[in-house]
Coordinates of C-alpha atoms in Angstrom, one line a residue:
F20 CA 0.0 0.2 0.2
A21 CA 1.1 3.5 -0.6
R22 CA 0.7 6.0 1.7
V23 CA -2.0 9.0 1.4
T24 CA -0.8 12.2 0.7
I25 CA -2.7 14.7 3.0
A26 CA -1.1 18.0 2.5
G27 CA -3.9 20.6 1.3
I28 CA -6.6 18.6 2.4
K29 CA -9.0 20.8 4.2
F30 CA -12.6 20.6 5.9
K31 CA -15.6 21.4 4.0
E32 CA -17.7 22.5 7.2
G33 CA -16.8 23.7 10.6
E34 CA -14.3 25.7 12.2
G35 CA -13.0 23.4 14.8
T36 CA -14.0 25.3 17.5
E37 CA -16.0 23.4 20.6
A38 CA -19.2 25.4 19.3
K39 CA -18.6 24.8 15.6
P40 CA -16.6 21.7 15.4
Y41 CA -15.1 20.5 12.1
I42 CA -17.6 18.0 10.7
I43 CA -16.2 14.3 9.2
R44 CA -18.6 12.8 6.8
E45 CA -16.6 10.8 4.6
S46 CA -12.8 9.2 4.1
Q47 CA -11.3 12.7 2.8
D48 CA -12.4 14.8 6.0
M49 CA -10.4 12.1 8.1
L50 CA -7.3 13.1 6.1
A51 CA -8.1 16.3 6.6
L52 CA -8.4 15.9 10.3
A53 CA -4.9 14.4 10.2
N54 CA -4.0 17.3 8.3
S55 CA -5.3 19.8 10.5
L56 CA -3.2 18.1 13.4
K57 CA 0.0 18.7 11.3
S58 CA -0.9 21.9 10.3
G59 CA -1.6 23.2 14.1
A60 CA -5.3 23.9 13.1
T61 CA -7.8 23.6 15.8
T62 CA -9.1 20.7 18.0
H63 CA -12.7 20.0 18.0
F64 CA -14.0 17.3 15.3
K65 CA -17.5 15.8 15.0
M66 CA -19.0 12.7 12.7
E67 CA -22.2 13.8 11.0
A68 CA -22.0 10.2 9.0
D69 CA -20.6 7.0 8.8
V70 CA -17.2 6.9 7.3
D71 CA -15.8 3.6 5.3
M72 CA -11.8 4.0 5.0
A73 CA -12.0 1.1 2.3
D74 CA -10.5 3.9 -0.2
L75 CA -7.8 4.8 1.2
S76 CA -4.4 3.2 0.9
E77 CA -2.7 2.3 4.4
W78 CA -3.8 4.6 7.5
A79 CA -1.3 6.4 9.1
P80 CA -2.6 6.8 12.9
V81 CA -3.2 10.5 13.9
N82 CA -0.9 11.8 16.3
A83 CA -2.1 14.5 18.8
V84 CA 1.4 14.8 20.3
A85 CA 4.5 16.4 19.9
P86 CA 5.6 17.8 18.0
Y87 CA 1.9 18.8 17.5
D88 CA 0.9 19.2 20.7
K89 CA -2.9 19.0 20.3
A90 CA -5.4 18.3 22.7
V91 CA -8.0 16.5 20.7
S92 CA -11.9 16.6 20.7
F93 CA -13.5 14.0 18.9
D94 CA -17.0 13.1 19.1
G95 CA -18.1 10.3 16.9
N96 CA -21.9 11.0 17.7
G97 CA -23.1 7.6 17.6
H98 CA -21.5 6.6 14.0
K99 CA -18.7 4.2 12.6
I100 CA -15.4 4.1 11.1
T101 CA -15.1 0.8 9.1
D102 CA -12.0 -0.7 7.0
I103 CA -9.1 0.6 8.3
Y104 CA -5.6 -0.8 7.3
S105 CA -2.7 0.3 9.3
H106 CA 0.4 -1.8 9.6
Q107 CA 3.1 0.0 11.3
G108 CA 6.0 -2.7 11.9
R109 CA 8.2 -0.1 13.2
M110 CA 6.5 2.2 15.1
V111 CA 4.9 2.6 18.5
G112 CA 1.4 4.3 18.9
V113 CA -0.9 2.3 16.4
G114 CA -4.4 2.8 16.1
L115 CA -7.1 5.3 14.6
F116 CA -5.2 7.6 17.2
G117 CA -1.6 6.8 17.5
H118 CA -0.9 8.9 20.7
I119 CA -3.3 11.4 22.6
S120 CA -2.4 13.7 25.4
E121 CA -5.1 15.4 27.1
S122 CA -7.7 14.5 24.9
T123 CA -11.2 12.9 24.7
I124 CA -12.6 10.5 22.1
K125 CA -16.4 9.4 22.5
N126 CA -19.3 8.0 20.7
L127 CA -17.3 5.9 18.1
T128 CA -17.3 2.4 16.6
V129 CA -14.5 1.1 14.7
E130 CA -15.3 -2.0 12.7
N131 CA -12.9 -4.3 10.4
A132 CA -9.9 -2.6 11.3
D133 CA -6.2 -4.4 10.9
F134 CA -3.7 -2.7 13.6
Y135 CA -0.3 -3.9 13.8
G136 CA 2.8 -2.4 15.6
V137 CA 5.7 -3.0 17.6
A138 CA 4.3 -1.5 20.9
G139 CA 0.9 0.8 22.2
V140 CA -1.5 -0.6 19.6
G141 CA -5.0 -0.1 20.4
G142 CA -8.3 -0.1 18.5
I143 CA -9.4 3.1 19.1
V144 CA -5.9 5.0 20.6
G145 CA -2.7 3.2 20.5
S146 CA -1.0 5.4 23.3
M147 CA -2.1 7.7 25.9
V148 CA 0.5 10.1 26.6
S149 CA 1.7 13.5 28.8
L150 CA 4.0 15.4 27.5
S151 CA 4.6 18.0 30.4
G152 CA 6.3 15.8 33.1
E153 CA 3.5 16.3 35.1
R154 CA -0.2 14.5 35.8
T155 CA -2.4 14.8 32.6
S156 CA -5.4 13.0 31.7
S157 CA -7.1 11.6 28.5
L158 CA -10.6 9.7 28.1
V159 CA -12.2 7.2 25.6
N160 CA -16.0 6.9 26.5
N161 CA -18.5 5.0 24.9
C162 CA -16.4 3.4 22.1
S163 CA -16.7 0.0 20.6
V164 CA -14.3 -2.2 18.5
R165 CA -15.9 -4.8 16.4
N166 CA -14.5 -7.6 14.4
S167 CA -11.0 -6.3 14.3
T168 CA -7.2 -7.7 14.2
I169 CA -5.0 -5.6 16.6
K170 CA -1.8 -7.2 17.0
G171 CA 1.8 -6.7 18.2
S172 CA 3.8 -7.2 14.8
A173 CA 7.5 -6.3 14.2
T174 CA 8.6 -5.9 10.6
D175 CA 10.1 -8.6 8.9
G176 CA 13.9 -8.5 9.4
D177 CA 13.7 -7.3 12.9
I178 CA 15.8 -9.7 15.1
N179 CA 14.2 -10.2 18.7
K180 CA 11.7 -7.6 18.5
E181 CA 9.5 -8.4 20.8
T182 CA 5.9 -6.5 20.8
F183 CA 3.9 -5.1 24.1
S184 CA 0.9 -3.4 25.4
V185 CA -1.8 -4.3 22.7
G186 CA -5.3 -3.7 23.6
G187 CA -9.0 -3.5 22.2
I188 CA -9.5 0.0 23.0
V189 CA -6.3 1.6 24.3
G190 CA -2.9 -0.1 24.0
L191 CA -0.6 2.0 26.4
I192 CA -0.7 4.0 28.9
D193 CA 2.5 6.2 30.0
M194 CA 3.9 6.6 33.0
Y195 CA 2.5 10.3 34.0
T196 CA -0.9 10.0 32.5
I197 CA -4.4 9.2 34.2
G198 CA -5.9 7.2 31.7
A199 CA -9.8 6.5 31.8
V200 CA -11.7 4.4 29.7
S201 CA -15.7 3.9 30.4
E202 CA -18.7 2.3 29.0
C203 CA -16.3 0.6 26.1
R204 CA -16.9 -2.6 24.3
S205 CA -14.2 -4.9 22.5
V206 CA -16.1 -7.3 20.6
N207 CA -14.8 -10.3 18.3
N208 CA -11.5 -9.1 18.1
T209 CA -8.1 -11.0 17.8
I210 CA -5.7 -9.2 20.3
M211 CA -2.1 -10.4 20.6
A212 CA 1.0 -9.1 21.7
D213 CA 4.4 -10.8 23.0
Y214 CA 3.6 -9.0 26.9
N215 CA 0.9 -7.0 28.4
A216 CA -2.2 -7.9 26.0
G217 CA -5.6 -6.8 27.5
G218 CA -9.6 -7.0 26.0
I219 CA -9.9 -3.0 26.9
V220 CA -6.4 -1.9 27.6
G221 CA -3.1 -3.6 26.8
G222 CA -0.8 -2.1 29.7
S223 CA -0.3 0.7 32.0
S224 CA 3.3 1.8 32.8
A225 CA 4.7 2.2 36.3
Y226 CA 3.3 5.3 38.1
S227 CA 0.6 5.5 36.0
L228 CA -3.1 6.0 37.2
T229 CA -5.9 4.0 35.4
S230 CA -9.5 3.7 35.2
I231 CA -11.8 1.4 33.8
D232 CA -15.5 1.6 34.2
L233 CA -18.7 -0.3 32.7
C234 CA -16.6 -1.8 29.9
E235 CA -16.9 -5.4 28.3
N236 CA -14.5 -7.7 26.6
N237 CA -15.8 -10.5 24.3
S238 CA -12.6 -10.8 22.2
S239 CA -9.9 -13.3 22.2
V240 CA -6.7 -12.2 24.2
T241 CA -3.4 -14.0 24.2
A242 CA 0.0 -12.6 25.3
G243 CA 3.0 -15.0 24.0
Y244 CA 5.4 -14.6 27.4
A245 CA 3.3 -12.8 29.9
G246 CA 0.4 -10.3 30.9
A247 CA -2.5 -11.3 29.4
G248 CA -6.1 -10.2 30.8
G249 CA -9.7 -10.1 30.0
I250 CA -9.9 -6.3 30.6
I251 CA -6.4 -5.4 31.1
G252 CA -3.1 -7.1 30.7
V253 CA -0.8 -5.1 33.2
A254 CA -1.4 -2.3 35.5
D255 CA 0.5 -0.2 38.2
T256 CA -2.4 1.6 40.1
L257 CA -5.5 0.5 38.9
S258 CA -9.3 1.0 39.4
V259 CA -11.6 -1.2 37.5
T260 CA -15.5 -1.2 38.4
T261 CA -18.5 -2.7 36.4
S262 CA -16.8 -4.1 33.9
T263 CA -16.9 -7.9 32.2
N264 CA -14.9 -10.4 30.6
L265 CA -16.5 -13.0 28.2
G266 CA -13.2 -13.4 26.2
R267 CA -10.5 -16.5 25.8
V268 CA -7.5 -15.4 27.6
S269 CA -4.2 -17.0 27.0
G270 CA -1.0 -16.3 28.5
A271 CA 3.0 -17.7 28.1
E272 CA 2.2 -19.6 25.3
K273 CA 5.7 -19.1 23.9
Y274 CA 7.6 -20.6 26.9

């Protein structure tokens, strides 16, 4: 697959403010979203239709962090994004959003996606990070990922490249981040990593704070060596409330 050129692609509707968010109706608007973050534009986005990404070539995950340093508010508005292909065999932070900081993603469904990366791979967000060296928080609320493959996979030719922190909704929560995931569902997905695979969140780093509430996993989860969980693979400080795992969990299969 060739990468899509996003330079010059702009939104047709909206101003990117909280009152008048940029409107997403088609795959070209998703490219405009990526372009707006790279150009230092604004941060508020809202879907007004389902979006099929099959007409695009390989999706380069949107990064709402350095050097762009943008806090994103993305409202799926009950719509879905389908048929996303993103195989990033050397990348940390792979998903619809690769990295987010101080951001909110809500009311969204992702279906029929293929997300591959070395670490921090998630169906909605690859990695929640903090850029300031101080506590910051990000939220994923009321999101679903369905019928997708979310996998730790290194590029062919890399020697002893182990993969870690792969989750159905969020892959990795870094050490200074307060990561919250609520009312989210992982359904009929294949989730795999060498270390730290979880149906909802793959892994949370030391010193992180993680909250998972009202979530459900009904996907298979496999960790080749260690850290497999129906809700989360591994965590430091963790609160899980009113959440359910119905998926098959397998660990240490490579030992």
